[in-house]
mmCIF file of C-alpha atoms in Angstrom:
data_model
loop_
_atom_site.group_PDB
_atom_site.id
_atom_site.type_symbol
_atom_site.label_atom_id
_atom_site.label_comp_id
_atom_site.label_asym_id
_atom_site.label_seq_id
_atom_site.Cartn_x
_atom_site.Cartn_y
_atom_site.Cartn_z
ATOM 1 C CA MET A 10 408.149 294.553 -19.029
ATOM 2 C CA SER A 11 409.876 297.642 -20.334
ATOM 3 C CA SER A 12 413.087 297.571 -18.322
ATOM 4 C CA ASN A 13 415.663 294.891 -19.113
ATOM 5 C CA ASN A 14 416.579 294.818 -15.404
ATOM 6 C CA LYS A 15 413.065 293.541 -14.637
ATOM 7 C CA LYS A 16 413.289 290.682 -17.099
ATOM 8 C CA MET A 17 413.996 287.107 -16.010
ATOM 9 C CA ASN A 18 417.628 285.995 -15.973
ATOM 10 C CA PHE A 19 418.846 282.389 -16.255
ATOM 11 C CA ASN A 20 418.175 281.557 -12.595
ATOM 12 C CA ALA A 21 414.627 282.906 -12.686
ATOM 13 C CA THR A 22 413.888 281.252 -16.039
ATOM 14 C CA TRP A 23 415.322 277.898 -14.940
ATOM 15 C CA SER A 24 413.387 278.067 -11.673
ATOM 16 C CA MET A 25 410.108 278.853 -13.444
ATOM 17 C CA ALA A 26 410.597 275.909 -15.804
ATOM 18 C CA VAL A 27 411.469 273.494 -12.988
ATOM 19 C CA GLY A 28 408.560 274.791 -10.918
ATOM 20 C CA GLY A 29 406.186 274.325 -13.832
ATOM 21 C CA MET A 30 407.160 270.667 -14.141
ATOM 22 C CA VAL A 31 407.631 269.661 -10.500
ATOM 23 C CA GLY A 32 404.705 271.857 -9.416
ATOM 24 C CA GLY A 33 402.241 269.012 -9.358
ATOM 25 C CA GLY A 34 404.136 266.389 -11.328
ATOM 26 C CA ILE A 35 405.900 264.024 -8.955
ATOM 27 C CA PHE A 36 403.369 264.623 -6.175
ATOM 28 C CA SER A 37 400.574 263.475 -8.492
ATOM 29 C CA VAL A 38 402.001 260.678 -10.615
ATOM 30 C CA LEU A 39 404.465 258.642 -8.530
ATOM 31 C CA GLY A 40 401.964 256.021 -7.370
ATOM 32 C CA VAL A 41 400.292 255.965 -10.784
ATOM 33 C CA ILE A 42 403.514 255.131 -12.606
ATOM 34 C CA ILE A 43 404.594 252.457 -10.119
ATOM 35 C CA GLN A 44 401.195 250.809 -10.586
ATOM 36 C CA THR A 45 401.756 250.791 -14.361
ATOM 37 C CA ALA A 46 405.480 250.027 -14.669
ATOM 38 C CA GLY A 47 406.384 248.487 -11.311
ATOM 39 C CA GLN A 48 410.130 248.332 -10.736
ATOM 40 C CA TRP A 49 410.659 249.985 -14.128
ATOM 41 C CA ALA A 50 408.971 253.234 -13.044
ATOM 42 C CA TRP A 51 412.367 254.948 -13.097
ATOM 43 C CA LEU A 52 412.796 253.997 -16.764
ATOM 44 C CA SER A 53 409.359 255.465 -17.555
ATOM 45 C CA PHE A 54 410.425 258.775 -16.034
ATOM 46 C CA LEU A 55 413.686 258.642 -17.998
ATOM 47 C CA LEU A 56 411.992 257.905 -21.352
ATOM 48 C CA ALA A 57 409.304 260.557 -20.833
ATOM 49 C CA GLY A 58 412.043 262.975 -19.792
ATOM 50 C CA LEU A 59 414.027 262.334 -22.976
ATOM 51 C CA ILE A 60 410.923 263.103 -25.065
ATOM 52 C CA ALA A 61 410.459 266.289 -23.019
ATOM 53 C CA LEU A 62 414.134 267.182 -23.536
ATOM 54 C CA VAL A 63 413.806 266.912 -27.317
ATOM 55 C CA SER A 64 410.541 268.861 -27.207
ATOM 56 C CA ALA A 65 412.197 271.595 -25.121
ATOM 57 C CA HIS A 66 414.769 271.944 -27.898
ATOM 58 C CA SER A 67 412.015 272.300 -30.523
ATOM 59 C CA TYR A 68 410.001 274.836 -28.485
ATOM 60 C CA SER A 69 413.017 277.033 -27.779
ATOM 61 C CA GLN A 70 414.380 276.897 -31.343
ATOM 62 C CA LEU A 71 411.013 277.814 -32.878
ATOM 63 C CA SER A 72 410.615 280.700 -30.428
ATOM 64 C CA LEU A 73 414.060 281.968 -31.450
ATOM 65 C CA GLN A 74 413.366 281.462 -35.166
ATOM 66 C CA TYR A 75 410.142 283.483 -35.019
ATOM 67 C CA ASN A 76 411.470 285.855 -32.355
ATOM 68 C CA GLU A 77 408.120 285.429 -30.609
ATOM 69 C CA GLY A 78 406.542 283.333 -27.881
ATOM 70 C CA GLY A 79 403.118 281.735 -27.807
ATOM 71 C CA GLY A 80 403.787 278.016 -28.128
ATOM 72 C CA ALA A 81 402.055 275.623 -30.508
ATOM 73 C CA PHE A 82 399.203 278.005 -31.376
ATOM 74 C CA THR A 83 401.605 280.709 -32.582
ATOM 75 C CA PHE A 84 403.932 278.269 -34.355
ATOM 76 C CA LEU A 85 401.071 276.805 -36.417
ATOM 77 C CA ARG A 86 399.768 280.240 -37.394
ATOM 78 C CA LYS A 87 403.271 281.212 -38.522
ATOM 79 C CA ILE A 88 403.258 278.378 -41.064
ATOM 80 C CA ASN A 89 399.717 279.252 -42.211
ATOM 81 C CA ARG A 90 398.026 276.302 -40.530
ATOM 82 C CA THR A 91 395.417 278.565 -38.938
ATOM 83 C CA GLY A 92 392.601 276.003 -38.972
ATOM 84 C CA PHE A 93 394.746 273.364 -37.321
ATOM 85 C CA ALA A 94 396.096 276.003 -34.912
ATOM 86 C CA GLY A 95 392.573 276.863 -33.800
ATOM 87 C CA SER A 96 391.598 273.233 -33.220
ATOM 88 C CA LEU A 97 394.856 272.442 -31.430
ATOM 89 C CA SER A 98 394.400 275.488 -29.204
ATOM 90 C CA TRP A 99 391.039 274.092 -28.029
ATOM 91 C CA ILE A 100 392.658 270.720 -27.303
ATOM 92 C CA LEU A 101 395.586 272.376 -25.532
ATOM 93 C CA ILE A 102 393.228 274.400 -23.342
ATOM 94 C CA LEU A 103 391.466 271.137 -22.443
ATOM 95 C CA GLY A 104 394.867 269.698 -21.527
ATOM 96 C CA TYR A 105 395.594 272.583 -19.178
ATOM 97 C CA ILE A 106 392.151 272.234 -17.587
ATOM 98 C CA LEU A 107 392.801 268.517 -17.014
ATOM 99 C CA THR A 108 396.174 269.423 -15.503
ATOM 100 C CA LEU A 109 394.475 271.936 -13.212
ATOM 101 C CA SER A 110 392.071 269.248 -12.040
ATOM 102 C CA VAL A 111 395.003 266.899 -11.328
ATOM 103 C CA TYR A 112 396.770 269.597 -9.272
ATOM 104 C CA ALA A 113 393.570 270.373 -7.330
ATOM 105 C CA PHE A 114 392.853 266.676 -6.797
ATOM 106 C CA THR A 115 396.393 266.229 -5.476
ATOM 107 C CA PHE A 116 396.171 269.313 -3.245
ATOM 108 C CA GLY A 117 392.914 268.101 -1.719
ATOM 109 C CA HIS A 118 394.176 264.600 -0.969
ATOM 110 C CA TYR A 119 397.524 265.680 0.523
ATOM 111 C CA VAL A 120 395.961 268.275 2.842
ATOM 112 C CA ALA A 121 393.038 266.024 3.808
ATOM 113 C CA HIS A 122 395.415 263.157 4.599
ATOM 114 C CA ILE A 123 396.559 264.940 7.785
ATOM 115 C CA PHE A 124 393.026 265.457 9.101
ATOM 116 C CA ASN A 125 391.552 262.098 7.984
ATOM 117 C CA LEU A 126 387.944 263.293 8.261
ATOM 118 C CA GLY A 127 386.473 261.214 5.460
ATOM 119 C CA ALA A 128 386.413 260.733 1.686
ATOM 120 C CA TRP A 129 384.412 263.943 1.170
ATOM 121 C CA LEU A 130 387.137 266.327 2.383
ATOM 122 C CA PRO A 131 389.652 265.974 -0.510
ATOM 123 C CA ARG A 132 386.955 266.866 -3.070
ATOM 124 C CA VAL A 133 385.813 269.861 -1.040
ATOM 125 C CA LEU A 134 389.410 271.077 -0.676
ATOM 126 C CA ALA A 135 389.981 270.638 -4.431
ATOM 127 C CA LEU A 136 386.951 272.806 -5.121
ATOM 128 C CA ALA A 137 388.007 275.345 -2.493
ATOM 129 C CA ILE A 138 391.586 275.827 -3.744
ATOM 130 C CA ILE A 139 390.490 276.447 -7.348
ATOM 131 C CA ALA A 140 387.735 278.817 -6.212
ATOM 132 C CA ALA A 141 390.094 280.730 -3.901
ATOM 133 C CA LEU A 142 392.847 281.139 -6.493
ATOM 134 C CA THR A 143 390.309 282.099 -9.147
ATOM 135 C CA ALA A 144 389.139 284.893 -6.848
ATOM 136 C CA VAL A 145 392.759 285.996 -6.367
ATOM 137 C CA ASN A 146 393.377 286.021 -10.122
ATOM 138 C CA LEU A 147 390.173 287.999 -10.797
ATOM 139 C CA LYS A 148 391.594 290.803 -8.643
ATOM 140 C CA GLY A 149 394.744 290.840 -10.754
ATOM 141 C CA VAL A 150 397.041 289.715 -7.955
ATOM 142 C CA GLY A 151 399.954 287.959 -9.653
ATOM 143 C CA SER A 152 402.652 285.843 -8.028
ATOM 144 C CA ALA A 153 406.079 287.433 -7.647
ATOM 145 C CA SER A 154 408.899 285.710 -9.505
ATOM 146 C CA LYS A 155 411.207 285.918 -6.471
ATOM 147 C CA LEU A 156 408.640 284.075 -4.356
ATOM 148 C CA GLU A 157 408.303 281.456 -7.090
ATOM 149 C CA ILE A 158 412.081 280.909 -7.039
ATOM 150 C CA ILE A 159 412.100 280.464 -3.248
ATOM 151 C CA THR A 160 409.185 278.022 -3.480
ATOM 152 C CA VAL A 161 410.956 275.969 -6.159
ATOM 153 C CA TYR A 162 414.154 275.606 -4.157
ATOM 154 C CA GLY A 163 412.130 274.777 -1.042
ATOM 155 C CA LYS A 164 410.271 271.869 -2.608
ATOM 156 C CA LEU A 165 413.445 270.592 -4.292
ATOM 157 C CA PHE A 166 415.082 270.536 -0.859
ATOM 158 C CA VAL A 167 412.193 268.459 0.546
ATOM 159 C CA LEU A 168 412.115 266.051 -2.408
ATOM 160 C CA LEU A 169 415.870 265.501 -2.509
ATOM 161 C CA GLY A 170 415.972 265.099 1.282
ATOM 162 C CA LEU A 171 413.272 262.434 1.100
ATOM 163 C CA ALA A 172 415.065 260.661 -1.744
ATOM 164 C CA SER A 173 418.382 260.761 0.143
ATOM 165 C CA ILE A 174 416.889 259.072 3.217
ATOM 166 C CA GLY A 175 415.425 256.297 1.072
ATOM 167 C CA LEU A 176 418.638 255.770 -0.873
ATOM 168 C CA TRP A 177 420.632 255.731 2.373
ATOM 169 C CA MET A 178 418.480 252.822 3.603
ATOM 170 C CA TRP A 179 419.181 251.003 0.286
ATOM 171 C CA SER A 180 416.494 248.321 0.125
ATOM 172 C CA PRO A 181 416.208 247.410 -3.591
ATOM 173 C CA GLU A 182 413.869 244.527 -2.739
ATOM 174 C CA ASN A 183 411.230 247.165 -1.924
ATOM 175 C CA LEU A 184 411.044 248.110 -5.626
ATOM 176 C CA THR A 185 408.843 245.030 -6.125
ATOM 177 C CA GLU A 186 407.552 244.634 -2.549
ATOM 178 C CA GLY A 187 403.982 243.323 -2.566
ATOM 179 C CA ILE A 188 403.558 243.457 -6.363
ATOM 180 C CA SER A 189 404.283 241.170 -9.293
ATOM 181 C CA PRO A 190 407.423 242.212 -11.196
ATOM 182 C CA LYS A 191 406.667 243.950 -14.483
ATOM 183 C CA PRO A 192 408.395 243.328 -17.850
ATOM 184 C CA TRP A 193 410.761 246.095 -18.923
ATOM 185 C CA HIS A 194 408.518 247.160 -21.796
ATOM 186 C CA ALA A 195 405.866 248.241 -19.266
ATOM 187 C CA SER A 196 408.086 251.311 -18.937
ATOM 188 C CA LEU A 197 407.199 252.327 -22.511
ATOM 189 C CA ILE A 198 403.495 252.499 -21.677
ATOM 190 C CA GLY A 199 404.317 254.134 -18.358
ATOM 191 C CA ALA A 200 406.268 256.905 -20.081
ATOM 192 C CA GLY A 201 403.192 257.939 -22.049
ATOM 193 C CA THR A 202 400.921 257.593 -19.049
ATOM 194 C CA ILE A 203 402.725 260.145 -16.857
ATOM 195 C CA PHE A 204 404.008 262.565 -19.491
ATOM 196 C CA MET A 205 402.052 265.444 -17.932
ATOM 197 C CA ALA A 206 404.697 265.461 -15.177
ATOM 198 C CA TYR A 207 407.017 267.145 -17.705
ATOM 199 C CA GLU A 208 404.587 269.503 -19.436
ATOM 200 C CA GLY A 209 405.312 272.714 -17.508
ATOM 201 C CA PHE A 210 408.495 273.850 -19.261
ATOM 202 C CA GLN A 211 406.685 274.986 -22.411
ATOM 203 C CA LEU A 212 404.959 277.777 -20.473
ATOM 204 C CA LEU A 213 408.262 279.660 -20.879
ATOM 205 C CA SER A 214 407.516 279.992 -24.570
ATOM 206 C CA TYR A 215 404.567 282.219 -23.581
ATOM 207 C CA ASP A 216 406.962 284.449 -21.590
ATOM 208 C CA TYR A 217 409.475 285.009 -24.409
ATOM 209 C CA GLU A 218 409.286 288.801 -24.210
ATOM 210 C CA ASP A 219 409.903 288.717 -20.441
ATOM 211 C CA LEU A 220 413.258 286.926 -20.734
ATOM 212 C CA LYS A 221 416.592 288.686 -20.536
ATOM 213 C CA ASN A 222 418.625 287.870 -23.668
ATOM 214 C CA PRO A 223 416.140 285.148 -24.780
ATOM 215 C CA ASN A 224 418.381 283.855 -27.587
ATOM 216 C CA VAL A 225 420.724 282.500 -24.921
ATOM 217 C CA THR A 226 418.520 282.212 -21.850
ATOM 218 C CA LEU A 227 415.541 280.315 -23.307
ATOM 219 C CA PRO A 228 417.293 277.271 -24.846
ATOM 220 C CA LYS A 229 419.848 277.028 -22.050
ATOM 221 C CA ALA A 230 417.332 277.330 -19.203
ATOM 222 C CA THR A 231 414.728 274.957 -20.667
ATOM 223 C CA ILE A 232 417.233 272.218 -21.515
ATOM 224 C CA TRP A 233 418.941 272.325 -18.119
ATOM 225 C CA ALA A 234 415.567 272.513 -16.358
ATOM 226 C CA VAL A 235 414.359 269.307 -18.022
ATOM 227 C CA ILE A 236 417.669 267.563 -17.247
ATOM 228 C CA ALA A 237 417.406 268.624 -13.589
ATOM 229 C CA VAL A 238 413.803 267.389 -13.339
ATOM 230 C CA ILE A 239 414.699 264.014 -14.893
ATOM 231 C CA ILE A 240 417.386 263.546 -12.227
ATOM 232 C CA ILE A 241 415.011 264.630 -9.443
ATOM 233 C CA TYR A 242 412.271 262.249 -10.590
ATOM 234 C CA LEU A 243 414.705 259.324 -10.816
ATOM 235 C CA LEU A 244 416.103 259.962 -7.332
ATOM 236 C CA VAL A 245 412.653 260.388 -5.775
ATOM 237 C CA THR A 246 411.333 257.229 -7.477
ATOM 238 C CA PHE A 247 414.211 255.077 -6.244
ATOM 239 C CA GLY A 248 414.364 256.700 -2.796
ATOM 240 C CA THR A 249 410.663 256.581 -1.904
ATOM 241 C CA SER A 250 410.218 253.059 -3.292
ATOM 242 C CA MET A 251 413.080 251.796 -1.125
ATOM 243 C CA LEU A 252 411.682 253.719 1.835
ATOM 244 C CA VAL A 253 408.092 252.397 1.935
ATOM 245 C CA GLY A 254 407.797 249.747 -0.770
ATOM 246 C CA ALA A 255 405.979 249.634 -4.097
ATOM 247 C CA GLU A 256 402.715 248.192 -2.750
ATOM 248 C CA THR A 257 402.224 251.027 -0.256
ATOM 249 C CA LEU A 258 402.925 253.708 -2.867
ATOM 250 C CA ILE A 259 400.302 252.155 -5.153
ATOM 251 C CA GLU A 260 397.694 251.765 -2.409
ATOM 252 C CA LYS A 261 398.241 255.366 -1.288
ATOM 253 C CA LYS A 262 398.977 256.795 -4.731
ATOM 254 C CA GLU A 263 396.990 259.973 -4.098
ATOM 255 C CA VAL A 264 399.342 260.849 -1.183
ATOM 256 C CA ALA A 265 402.384 258.692 -1.984
ATOM 257 C CA LEU A 266 405.018 261.214 -0.896
ATOM 258 C CA SER A 267 403.257 262.002 2.394
ATOM 259 C CA VAL A 268 403.396 258.301 3.260
ATOM 260 C CA ALA A 269 407.115 258.306 2.460
ATOM 261 C CA GLY A 270 407.643 261.455 4.513
ATOM 262 C CA LYS A 271 405.947 259.888 7.553
ATOM 263 C CA LYS A 272 408.058 256.740 7.205
ATOM 264 C CA ALA A 273 411.238 258.839 7.033
ATOM 265 C CA MET A 274 410.622 261.332 9.843
ATOM 266 C CA GLY A 275 407.363 260.444 11.559
ATOM 267 C CA PHE A 276 404.647 263.061 11.953
ATOM 268 C CA THR A 277 407.168 265.853 11.268
ATOM 269 C CA GLY A 278 407.961 264.299 7.887
ATOM 270 C CA LEU A 279 404.263 263.988 7.110
ATOM 271 C CA VAL A 280 403.693 267.667 7.867
ATOM 272 C CA VAL A 281 406.771 268.857 5.930
ATOM 273 C CA VAL A 282 405.862 266.882 2.803
ATOM 274 C CA THR A 283 402.214 267.948 3.041
ATOM 275 C CA ILE A 284 403.214 271.618 3.276
ATOM 276 C CA ALA A 285 405.547 271.181 0.288
ATOM 277 C CA ALA A 286 402.789 269.457 -1.690
ATOM 278 C CA ALA A 287 400.229 272.128 -0.779
ATOM 279 C CA PHE A 288 402.495 275.033 -1.760
ATOM 280 C CA SER A 289 403.709 273.212 -4.871
ATOM 281 C CA THR A 290 400.285 272.285 -6.231
ATOM 282 C CA GLY A 291 398.770 275.602 -5.129
ATOM 283 C CA SER A 292 401.456 277.523 -6.996
ATOM 284 C CA ALA A 293 400.954 275.318 -10.063
ATOM 285 C CA ILE A 294 397.177 275.889 -9.964
ATOM 286 C CA ASN A 295 397.664 279.650 -9.729
ATOM 287 C CA ALA A 296 400.150 279.810 -12.612
ATOM 288 C CA THR A 297 398.132 277.463 -14.837
ATOM 289 C CA LEU A 298 394.881 279.330 -14.224
ATOM 290 C CA PHE A 299 396.459 282.628 -15.231
ATOM 291 C CA SER A 300 398.410 281.273 -18.232
ATOM 292 C CA THR A 301 395.441 279.317 -19.604
ATOM 293 C CA ALA A 302 393.107 282.297 -19.262
ATOM 294 C CA ARG A 303 395.605 284.438 -21.199
ATOM 295 C CA LEU A 304 395.903 281.711 -23.830
ATOM 296 C CA MET A 305 392.102 281.637 -24.227
ATOM 297 C CA GLU A 306 392.059 285.426 -24.501
ATOM 298 C CA ASN A 307 394.760 285.337 -27.195
ATOM 299 C CA VAL A 308 392.919 282.632 -29.147
ATOM 300 C CA ALA A 309 389.640 284.586 -28.878
ATOM 301 C CA LYS A 310 391.325 287.719 -30.213
ATOM 302 C CA LYS A 311 392.430 285.666 -33.228
ATOM 303 C CA LYS A 312 388.738 284.724 -33.748
ATOM 304 C CA ASP A 313 389.347 281.044 -32.915
ATOM 305 C CA LEU A 314 387.169 281.230 -29.778
ATOM 306 C CA PRO A 315 384.001 283.252 -29.115
ATOM 307 C CA ASN A 316 384.772 286.904 -28.379
ATOM 308 C CA ILE A 317 383.319 286.617 -24.856
ATOM 309 C CA PHE A 318 386.580 284.966 -23.750
ATOM 310 C CA ALA A 319 388.525 288.102 -24.696
ATOM 311 C CA ILE A 320 386.452 290.378 -22.419
ATOM 312 C CA GLU A 321 388.468 291.695 -19.471
ATOM 313 C CA ASN A 322 387.333 293.011 -16.089
ATOM 314 C CA LYS A 323 388.563 296.229 -14.431
ATOM 315 C CA SER A 324 391.777 294.444 -13.404
ATOM 316 C CA ASN A 325 392.502 293.545 -17.057
ATOM 317 C CA ILE A 326 391.816 289.864 -16.402
ATOM 318 C CA PRO A 327 389.860 287.836 -19.011
ATOM 319 C CA ILE A 328 387.004 287.171 -16.613
ATOM 320 C CA TYR A 329 384.857 284.733 -18.594
ATOM 321 C CA ALA A 330 387.876 282.727 -19.735
ATOM 322 C CA LEU A 331 389.078 282.396 -16.150
ATOM 323 C CA LEU A 332 385.649 281.468 -14.766
ATOM 324 C CA SER A 333 385.001 278.859 -17.452
ATOM 325 C CA ILE A 334 388.410 277.235 -16.907
ATOM 326 C CA ALA A 335 387.878 277.140 -13.147
ATOM 327 C CA GLY A 336 384.352 275.737 -13.451
ATOM 328 C CA VAL A 337 385.313 272.820 -15.703
ATOM 329 C CA ALA A 338 388.456 272.065 -13.661
ATOM 330 C CA ILE A 339 386.406 271.959 -10.441
ATOM 331 C CA LEU A 340 383.918 269.555 -12.028
ATOM 332 C CA LEU A 341 386.681 267.198 -13.210
ATOM 333 C CA ALA A 342 388.535 267.349 -9.883
ATOM 334 C CA VAL A 343 385.372 266.514 -7.953
ATOM 335 C CA ILE A 344 384.105 263.646 -10.120
ATOM 336 C CA GLY A 345 387.325 262.307 -11.687
ATOM 337 C CA SER A 346 389.928 259.747 -10.570
ATOM 338 C CA LEU A 347 393.644 260.518 -10.416
ATOM 339 C CA GLY A 348 394.684 257.892 -12.956
ATOM 340 C CA SER A 349 392.101 258.879 -15.578
ATOM 341 C CA LEU A 350 392.894 262.607 -15.284
ATOM 342 C CA VAL A 351 396.649 262.014 -15.554
ATOM 343 C CA ASP A 352 396.233 259.691 -18.557
ATOM 344 C CA ALA A 353 394.026 262.131 -20.471
ATOM 345 C CA ALA A 354 396.282 265.121 -19.810
ATOM 346 C CA SER A 355 399.382 263.137 -20.820
ATOM 347 C CA ILE A 356 397.869 262.107 -24.165
ATOM 348 C CA ILE A 357 396.945 265.704 -24.988
ATOM 349 C CA PHE A 358 400.409 267.053 -24.213
ATOM 350 C CA LEU A 359 402.135 264.246 -26.096
ATOM 351 C CA PHE A 360 399.988 265.089 -29.145
ATOM 352 C CA THR A 361 400.777 268.803 -28.812
ATOM 353 C CA PHE A 362 404.510 268.283 -28.284
ATOM 354 C CA GLY A 363 404.620 265.879 -31.211
ATOM 355 C CA THR A 364 403.057 268.572 -33.404
ATOM 356 C CA VAL A 365 405.625 271.156 -32.264
ATOM 357 C CA ASN A 366 408.486 268.717 -32.916
ATOM 358 C CA LEU A 367 407.162 268.086 -36.430
ATOM 359 C CA ILE A 368 406.909 271.839 -37.100
ATOM 360 C CA ALA A 369 410.489 272.296 -35.881
ATOM 361 C CA PHE A 370 411.695 269.568 -38.242
ATOM 362 C CA GLN A 371 409.794 271.038 -41.200
ATOM 363 C CA GLN A 372 411.087 274.553 -40.458
ATOM 364 C CA LYS A 373 414.673 273.271 -40.397
ATOM 365 C CA VAL A 374 415.617 274.461 -36.929
ATOM 366 C CA LYS A 375 419.084 273.807 -35.562
ATOM 367 C CA TYR A 376 419.719 270.045 -35.205
ATOM 368 C CA ARG A 377 416.374 269.327 -36.861
ATOM 369 C CA TRP A 378 416.934 265.554 -36.737
ATOM 370 C CA ILE A 379 416.470 265.752 -32.965
ATOM 371 C CA SER A 380 413.010 267.223 -33.521
ATOM 372 C CA LEU A 381 412.127 264.391 -35.907
ATOM 373 C CA VAL A 382 413.071 261.845 -33.248
ATOM 374 C CA GLY A 383 410.842 263.749 -30.817
ATOM 375 C CA ALA A 384 407.890 263.761 -33.212
ATOM 376 C CA ILE A 385 408.178 259.999 -33.769
ATOM 377 C CA GLY A 386 408.602 259.373 -30.039
ATOM 378 C CA CYS A 387 405.512 261.417 -29.161
ATOM 379 C CA GLY A 388 403.452 259.688 -31.845
ATOM 380 C CA LEU A 389 404.409 256.198 -30.688
ATOM 381 C CA ALA A 390 403.762 257.142 -27.056
ATOM 382 C CA VAL A 391 400.277 258.466 -27.904
ATOM 383 C CA ILE A 392 399.378 255.263 -29.771
ATOM 384 C CA ALA A 393 400.722 253.000 -27.012
ATOM 385 C CA ASP A 394 398.966 254.999 -24.304
ATOM 386 C CA ILE A 395 395.594 255.009 -26.100
ATOM 387 C CA ILE A 396 395.776 251.237 -26.687
ATOM 388 C CA GLU A 397 396.615 250.625 -23.026
ATOM 389 C CA GLN A 398 393.916 252.945 -21.725
ATOM 390 C CA LEU A 399 391.309 251.351 -23.993
ATOM 391 C CA LYS A 400 392.009 248.121 -22.104
ATOM 392 C CA LYS A 401 391.944 249.698 -18.637
ATOM 393 C CA ASN A 402 389.466 252.566 -18.902
ATOM 394 C CA PRO A 403 387.743 252.485 -22.303
ATOM 395 C CA TYR A 404 384.949 254.933 -21.461
ATOM 396 C CA ALA A 405 387.264 257.740 -20.318
ATOM 397 C CA ILE A 406 389.691 257.400 -23.206
ATOM 398 C CA GLY A 407 386.823 256.944 -25.662
ATOM 399 C CA ALA A 408 385.298 260.205 -24.450
ATOM 400 C CA LEU A 409 388.647 261.990 -24.935
ATOM 401 C CA VAL A 410 389.018 260.661 -28.490
ATOM 402 C CA ILE A 411 385.436 261.657 -29.355
ATOM 403 C CA VAL A 412 385.920 265.171 -27.952
ATOM 404 C CA THR A 413 389.208 265.588 -29.847
ATOM 405 C CA VAL A 414 387.789 264.412 -33.182
ATOM 406 C CA SER A 415 384.673 266.548 -32.662
ATOM 407 C CA ILE A 416 386.813 269.654 -32.107
ATOM 408 C CA PHE A 417 388.599 269.175 -35.428
ATOM 409 C CA VAL A 418 385.398 268.412 -37.320
ATOM 410 C CA PHE A 419 382.880 270.807 -35.786
ATOM 411 C CA ARG A 420 384.967 273.769 -34.538
ATOM 412 C CA PRO A 421 384.322 275.998 -37.607
ATOM 413 C CA TYR A 422 380.565 275.294 -37.410
ATOM 414 C CA ILE A 423 380.465 276.011 -33.663
ATOM 415 C CA LEU A 424 382.346 279.295 -34.102
ATOM 416 C CA LYS A 425 380.020 280.351 -36.893
ATOM 417 C CA LYS A 426 376.947 279.704 -34.742
ATOM 418 C CA LEU A 427 378.370 281.509 -31.691
ATOM 419 C CA ARG A 428 379.342 284.679 -33.574
#
């Protein structure tokens, strides 16, 4: 953007960060976290949010120090860790694809819940929404920032309204209704499990050049966005749990907020929440598709992916990057389960954020001790999450570990063969 008047101010930047996190976050993970942490789900959201808050500090300070956006891939190249940067970029792209599949999975289940035509419909809708938005992106039709801002405030209104009704009813016994109470330390595992609900803020680091006065706007907007999302998640967790009970949210975890909406306002509430979920996840799918395709294009131009992913169509869209992302995301959304997809995405983003926090500490950013705390927190969360998932779903987590290790070991050989 050439004109400063067209660049994003604090309100636009804050809204984009909040939208990136809430976009599919709370709609996707509420039932999952209550299943893991029970009545301590709120503490899981708080702990994960604190890790995200520290990571937001590291991302913004590194962007300011280098006067450049680009996230973890750029930060690692700046400190001459090009090999690690290339491998991490592959893992990060996988994380975004997993996130896309979670958003599509969530979209399909929320929309299908109204029609109740069978178990096949959510998967078909997940496929359809990715395919439709891929077609939109291939034509170069981007989403307007003003529309994104309106969408963000709209879904916040719905979420806070739902939380307010539940809190007004004040039924704390529903926090453990129908389930066995969990020990408080279940919240530690839960925090790692649902960390993907906070991952969206770092997309701002890719938009550094589009921010008005980034030295002030970026750190201020990202920090306040994470704080706002922590508060929203806590209110929604307490409110919806008191409204419908923990057991119901777990049983209907794919559409937890729709169930709460129906309990609060009948069929009208069901429709309102479903519309909010559809627009929220649809917007998140659109933004993630575009951002991930651009990330793949950037990595390919740096010779860390095959050159085919840097080829653009007539609309200047990296066509093969976009199609490959969409294809894998559709496959995962159709065959995967919500819990497994959320767990895998959370581990990847915790690993990436931990790396960025460690870089920030090593590069002596402002208040570098905060970044060290973040790096340690991310590392412990990754270890705890992997141990827990090995007990619950060893095949899925084993596959993720094998893919990750294989990327680090075989990436140079694969690139050499594909060139």
